[in-house]
Amino acid sequence: METSTRTLTRPSISVDIFSDVVCPWCYIGKRRFETGFAQIDDDLGVDFNITYHAYQLDPTAAPGVATPVREAYAKKFGGPERADEILSHVTNAAAEDGITFHMDQALRANTLLAHRMIWLAGQPGSPVAQAAMKERLMQAYFTDGEHVGTPEVLASCAAELGFDHDDIEEFLSSDRGVAEVQAELEDAHHNGITAVPTYVFNREWAVPGAQDADTFEKVLRKMAANALGAAGTA
């Protein structure tokens, strides 16, 4: 008996994650999302296509210039005391999810180059997964106190993961990925995304914020059930 192509094709669910490298809740949300995804220990019969997209908390930040994050927060949120409260809160929240923040060392920077690196990791043939690149750059910013707006730091991080150091420096000196990252930023704006992290499922359902792992698990299971139901009635 001939089997139809439809019965051999697994439903696919897209998960588009809009976030910034210097956003503390994006790092916390990434860890919680991955924990929730790992809690799905059985095959749901669907494929999840997870893609990270660019968003800049401060697109006006001067390229190549680093500002101590406490100073940047004090300017944005109304003074040093309020900045210290926020930094302490996110540091404690991160620790609960196994992430170490050294916000006293963090250097706020323009993240356009970092987003180009994440875009590059998502291209066919990349030796590094997008999630791994995102993780390493966030670690560089939040934990290691490195200036993630410089080609030198980005090339070193990428080389640790499997990219060629010289190839990355050449890439960053070119205009490759610039138009694509700008398109992602515009896409976020046009779709009404004004805060990150935001998780968009199948380009139609958005879940904002660093939800807890169990919530992410429930959402993923619900999306899988909906996709299987739709496939069964097609």
Short mmCIF file of C-alpha atoms in Angstrom, two decimals:
data_model
loop_
_atom_site.label_atom_id
_atom_site.label_comp_id
_atom_site.label_asym_id
_atom_site.label_seq_id
_atom_site.Cartn_x
_atom_site.Cartn_y
_atom_site.Cartn_z
CA MET A 1 0.00 0.00 0.00
CA GLU A 2 1.33 3.45 -0.87
CA THR A 3 1.67 5.79 2.10
CA SER A 4 0.74 9.42 1.51
CA THR A 5 3.29 12.17 2.05
CA ARG A 6 0.93 13.84 4.52
CA THR A 7 1.09 10.97 6.99
CA LEU A 8 4.89 11.00 6.90
CA THR A 9 5.25 14.70 7.60
CA ARG A 10 5.44 15.79 11.22
CA PRO A 11 3.76 19.05 12.13
CA SER A 12 6.22 21.88 12.69
CA ILE A 13 5.89 24.69 15.23
CA SER A 14 7.95 27.85 14.95
CA VAL A 15 9.15 29.55 18.12
CA ASP A 16 10.55 33.02 17.42
CA ILE A 17 12.32 34.51 20.43
CA PHE A 18 12.90 38.25 20.44
CA SER A 19 15.52 39.28 22.98
CA ASP A 20 18.62 41.35 23.61
CA VAL A 21 22.05 40.24 24.80
CA VAL A 22 22.14 42.84 27.60
CA CYS A 23 18.61 42.16 28.89
CA PRO A 24 18.73 40.36 32.26
CA TRP A 25 15.22 38.92 31.94
CA CYS A 26 16.12 37.63 28.47
CA TYR A 27 18.92 35.55 30.00
CA ILE A 28 16.68 34.36 32.82
CA GLY A 29 13.89 33.66 30.34
CA LYS A 30 16.26 31.70 28.11
CA ARG A 31 17.20 29.43 30.99
CA ARG A 32 13.57 28.93 32.03
CA PHE A 33 12.45 28.25 28.46
CA GLU A 34 15.19 25.65 28.01
CA THR A 35 14.27 24.04 31.33
CA GLY A 36 10.62 23.87 30.30
CA PHE A 37 11.58 22.44 26.92
CA ALA A 38 13.74 19.80 28.61
CA GLN A 39 10.78 18.78 30.78
CA ILE A 40 9.08 17.51 27.66
CA ASP A 41 10.76 14.13 28.00
CA ASP A 42 8.57 12.32 25.50
CA ASP A 43 8.20 12.70 21.74
CA LEU A 44 5.15 14.86 21.18
CA GLY A 45 5.10 14.04 17.48
CA VAL A 46 5.97 17.57 16.35
CA ASP A 47 9.12 19.50 15.50
CA PHE A 48 9.93 22.80 17.20
CA ASN A 49 11.90 25.27 15.10
CA ILE A 50 13.42 27.73 17.57
CA THR A 51 14.96 30.94 16.23
CA TYR A 52 16.45 33.90 18.10
CA HIS A 53 15.74 37.35 16.70
CA ALA A 54 17.28 40.73 17.39
CA TYR A 55 15.86 43.38 19.67
CA GLN A 56 17.78 46.34 21.08
CA LEU A 57 16.91 47.82 24.44
CA ASP A 58 18.99 50.86 23.57
CA PRO A 59 19.53 51.22 19.83
CA THR A 60 20.97 54.71 20.42
CA ALA A 61 23.96 53.37 22.39
CA ALA A 62 27.16 54.51 20.73
CA PRO A 63 28.97 51.69 18.88
CA GLY A 64 32.23 50.69 20.54
CA VAL A 65 31.51 52.63 23.74
CA ALA A 66 31.03 50.84 27.06
CA THR A 67 29.21 52.24 30.07
CA PRO A 68 29.14 50.61 33.52
CA VAL A 69 25.67 49.14 33.82
CA ARG A 70 25.04 50.73 37.23
CA GLU A 71 25.65 54.13 35.68
CA ALA A 72 23.35 53.37 32.76
CA TYR A 73 20.60 52.10 35.07
CA ALA A 74 20.91 55.11 37.37
CA LYS A 75 20.42 57.42 34.41
CA LYS A 76 17.46 55.44 33.08
CA PHE A 77 15.62 54.55 36.28
CA GLY A 78 16.05 57.60 38.51
CA GLY A 79 19.31 57.43 40.42
CA PRO A 80 21.89 55.08 41.96
CA GLU A 81 19.66 53.76 44.75
CA ARG A 82 16.95 52.63 42.35
CA ALA A 83 19.62 51.18 40.05
CA ASP A 84 21.05 49.15 42.92
CA GLU A 85 17.59 47.82 43.81
CA ILE A 86 16.96 46.66 40.24
CA LEU A 87 20.41 45.11 39.83
CA SER A 88 20.10 43.27 43.14
CA HIS A 89 16.67 41.96 42.18
CA VAL A 90 17.72 40.59 38.81
CA THR A 91 20.91 39.13 40.29
CA ASN A 92 18.91 37.20 42.88
CA ALA A 93 16.36 36.07 40.29
CA ALA A 94 19.16 34.82 38.04
CA ALA A 95 20.77 32.91 40.88
CA GLU A 96 17.52 31.00 41.45
CA ASP A 97 17.86 29.71 37.89
CA GLY A 98 21.53 28.84 38.24
CA ILE A 99 22.94 31.92 36.50
CA THR A 100 25.67 34.08 38.05
CA PHE A 101 25.37 37.82 37.44
CA HIS A 102 28.27 40.17 38.19
CA MET A 103 26.40 43.39 37.53
CA ASP A 104 29.12 45.43 39.22
CA GLN A 105 31.36 44.47 36.29
CA ALA A 106 28.83 44.52 33.43
CA LEU A 107 29.46 47.01 30.63
CA ARG A 108 26.43 48.30 28.73
CA ALA A 109 27.15 48.46 24.99
CA ASN A 110 25.51 48.66 21.60
CA THR A 111 24.46 45.10 20.72
CA LEU A 112 24.17 45.32 16.94
CA LEU A 113 27.41 43.38 16.35
CA ALA A 114 26.34 40.74 18.89
CA HIS A 115 23.05 40.27 17.07
CA ARG A 116 24.91 39.78 13.82
CA MET A 117 26.84 36.97 15.51
CA ILE A 118 23.60 35.32 16.61
CA TRP A 119 22.23 35.71 13.09
CA LEU A 120 25.39 34.10 11.69
CA ALA A 121 25.03 31.14 14.05
CA GLY A 122 21.56 30.56 12.64
CA GLN A 123 22.72 30.25 9.04
CA PRO A 124 22.96 26.87 7.25
CA GLY A 125 26.29 25.18 7.81
CA SER A 126 27.09 27.08 10.98
CA PRO A 127 29.31 25.05 13.35
CA VAL A 128 27.56 26.65 16.32
CA ALA A 129 23.91 26.58 17.35
CA GLN A 130 22.14 29.89 17.84
CA ALA A 131 21.26 29.04 21.43
CA ALA A 132 24.91 28.33 22.23
CA MET A 133 26.04 31.61 20.72
CA LYS A 134 23.34 33.51 22.59
CA GLU A 135 24.34 31.82 25.84
CA ARG A 136 28.04 32.60 25.39
CA LEU A 137 27.46 36.27 24.63
CA MET A 138 25.12 36.67 27.58
CA GLN A 139 27.69 35.00 29.80
CA ALA A 140 30.32 37.41 28.49
CA TYR A 141 28.14 40.37 29.44
CA PHE A 142 26.46 39.31 32.67
CA THR A 143 29.10 37.05 34.22
CA ASP A 144 32.47 37.90 32.72
CA GLY A 145 32.17 41.67 32.51
CA GLU A 146 33.33 41.77 28.89
CA HIS A 147 32.57 44.45 26.32
CA VAL A 148 30.22 42.64 23.95
CA GLY A 149 30.17 45.56 21.55
CA THR A 150 33.70 44.92 20.30
CA PRO A 151 34.77 42.59 17.47
CA GLU A 152 37.66 41.29 19.56
CA VAL A 153 35.44 39.97 22.35
CA LEU A 154 32.85 38.59 19.93
CA ALA A 155 35.50 36.79 17.86
CA SER A 156 37.02 35.25 20.99
CA CYS A 157 33.63 34.03 22.21
CA ALA A 158 32.81 32.58 18.79
CA ALA A 159 36.19 30.87 18.54
CA GLU A 160 35.58 29.13 21.87
CA LEU A 161 32.44 27.60 20.38
CA GLY A 162 33.93 26.43 17.08
CA PHE A 163 34.09 29.35 14.68
CA ASP A 164 37.41 30.43 13.20
CA HIS A 165 38.62 33.57 14.97
CA ASP A 166 39.93 35.25 11.82
CA ASP A 167 36.78 34.39 9.87
CA ILE A 168 34.67 36.13 12.52
CA GLU A 169 36.80 39.26 12.50
CA GLU A 170 36.47 39.35 8.71
CA PHE A 171 32.71 38.83 8.97
CA LEU A 172 32.30 41.66 11.47
CA SER A 173 34.35 44.02 9.30
CA SER A 174 31.99 43.32 6.39
CA ASP A 175 28.33 44.23 5.99
CA ARG A 176 27.10 40.63 6.06
CA GLY A 177 24.08 40.20 8.29
CA VAL A 178 23.53 43.93 8.73
CA ALA A 179 20.44 44.13 6.53
CA GLU A 180 19.07 40.89 7.97
CA VAL A 181 19.43 42.05 11.57
CA GLN A 182 17.89 45.41 10.73
CA ALA A 183 14.97 43.52 9.17
CA GLU A 184 14.54 41.57 12.41
CA LEU A 185 14.49 44.80 14.42
CA GLU A 186 11.89 46.27 12.08
CA ASP A 187 9.86 43.07 12.22
CA ALA A 188 9.72 43.30 16.00
CA HIS A 189 8.55 46.91 15.79
CA HIS A 190 5.92 46.20 13.16
CA ASN A 191 4.55 43.31 15.22
CA GLY A 192 4.13 45.46 18.30
CA ILE A 193 6.91 43.93 20.35
CA THR A 194 7.92 46.61 22.84
CA ALA A 195 9.47 44.53 25.61
CA VAL A 196 11.65 41.45 25.78
CA PRO A 197 11.86 38.57 26.02
CA THR A 198 8.85 37.81 23.84
CA TYR A 199 8.14 34.31 22.51
CA VAL A 200 6.03 34.09 19.36
CA PHE A 201 4.52 30.72 18.45
CA ASN A 202 3.66 30.07 14.80
CA ARG A 203 3.74 33.81 14.13
CA GLU A 204 0.35 34.21 15.78
CA TRP A 205 0.52 33.74 19.54
CA ALA A 206 2.90 35.78 21.70
CA VAL A 207 3.97 34.97 25.25
CA PRO A 208 5.75 37.92 26.88
CA GLY A 209 8.24 37.85 29.72
CA ALA A 210 10.47 35.36 31.51
CA GLN A 211 7.72 32.90 32.41
CA ASP A 212 8.53 30.02 34.75
CA ALA A 213 9.67 26.70 33.30
CA ASP A 214 6.37 24.94 34.00
CA THR A 215 4.46 27.61 32.09
CA PHE A 216 6.73 27.20 29.09
CA GLU A 217 6.24 23.43 29.25
CA LYS A 218 2.47 23.82 29.26
CA VAL A 219 2.55 26.23 26.32
CA LEU A 220 4.77 23.90 24.29
CA ARG A 221 2.54 20.92 25.00
CA LYS A 222 -0.58 22.90 24.10
CA MET A 223 0.96 24.06 20.83
CA ALA A 224 1.91 20.48 20.03
CA ALA A 225 -1.60 19.23 20.75
CA ASN A 226 -3.12 21.96 18.58
CA ALA A 227 -0.75 21.19 15.71
CA LEU A 228 -1.50 17.47 15.87
CA GLY A 229 -5.22 18.16 16.01
CA ALA A 230 -5.01 20.41 12.97
CA ALA A 231 -2.93 17.83 11.09
CA GLY A 232 -5.45 15.13 11.90
CA THR A 233 -8.32 17.09 10.41
CA ALA A 234 -6.44 18.30 7.34
#
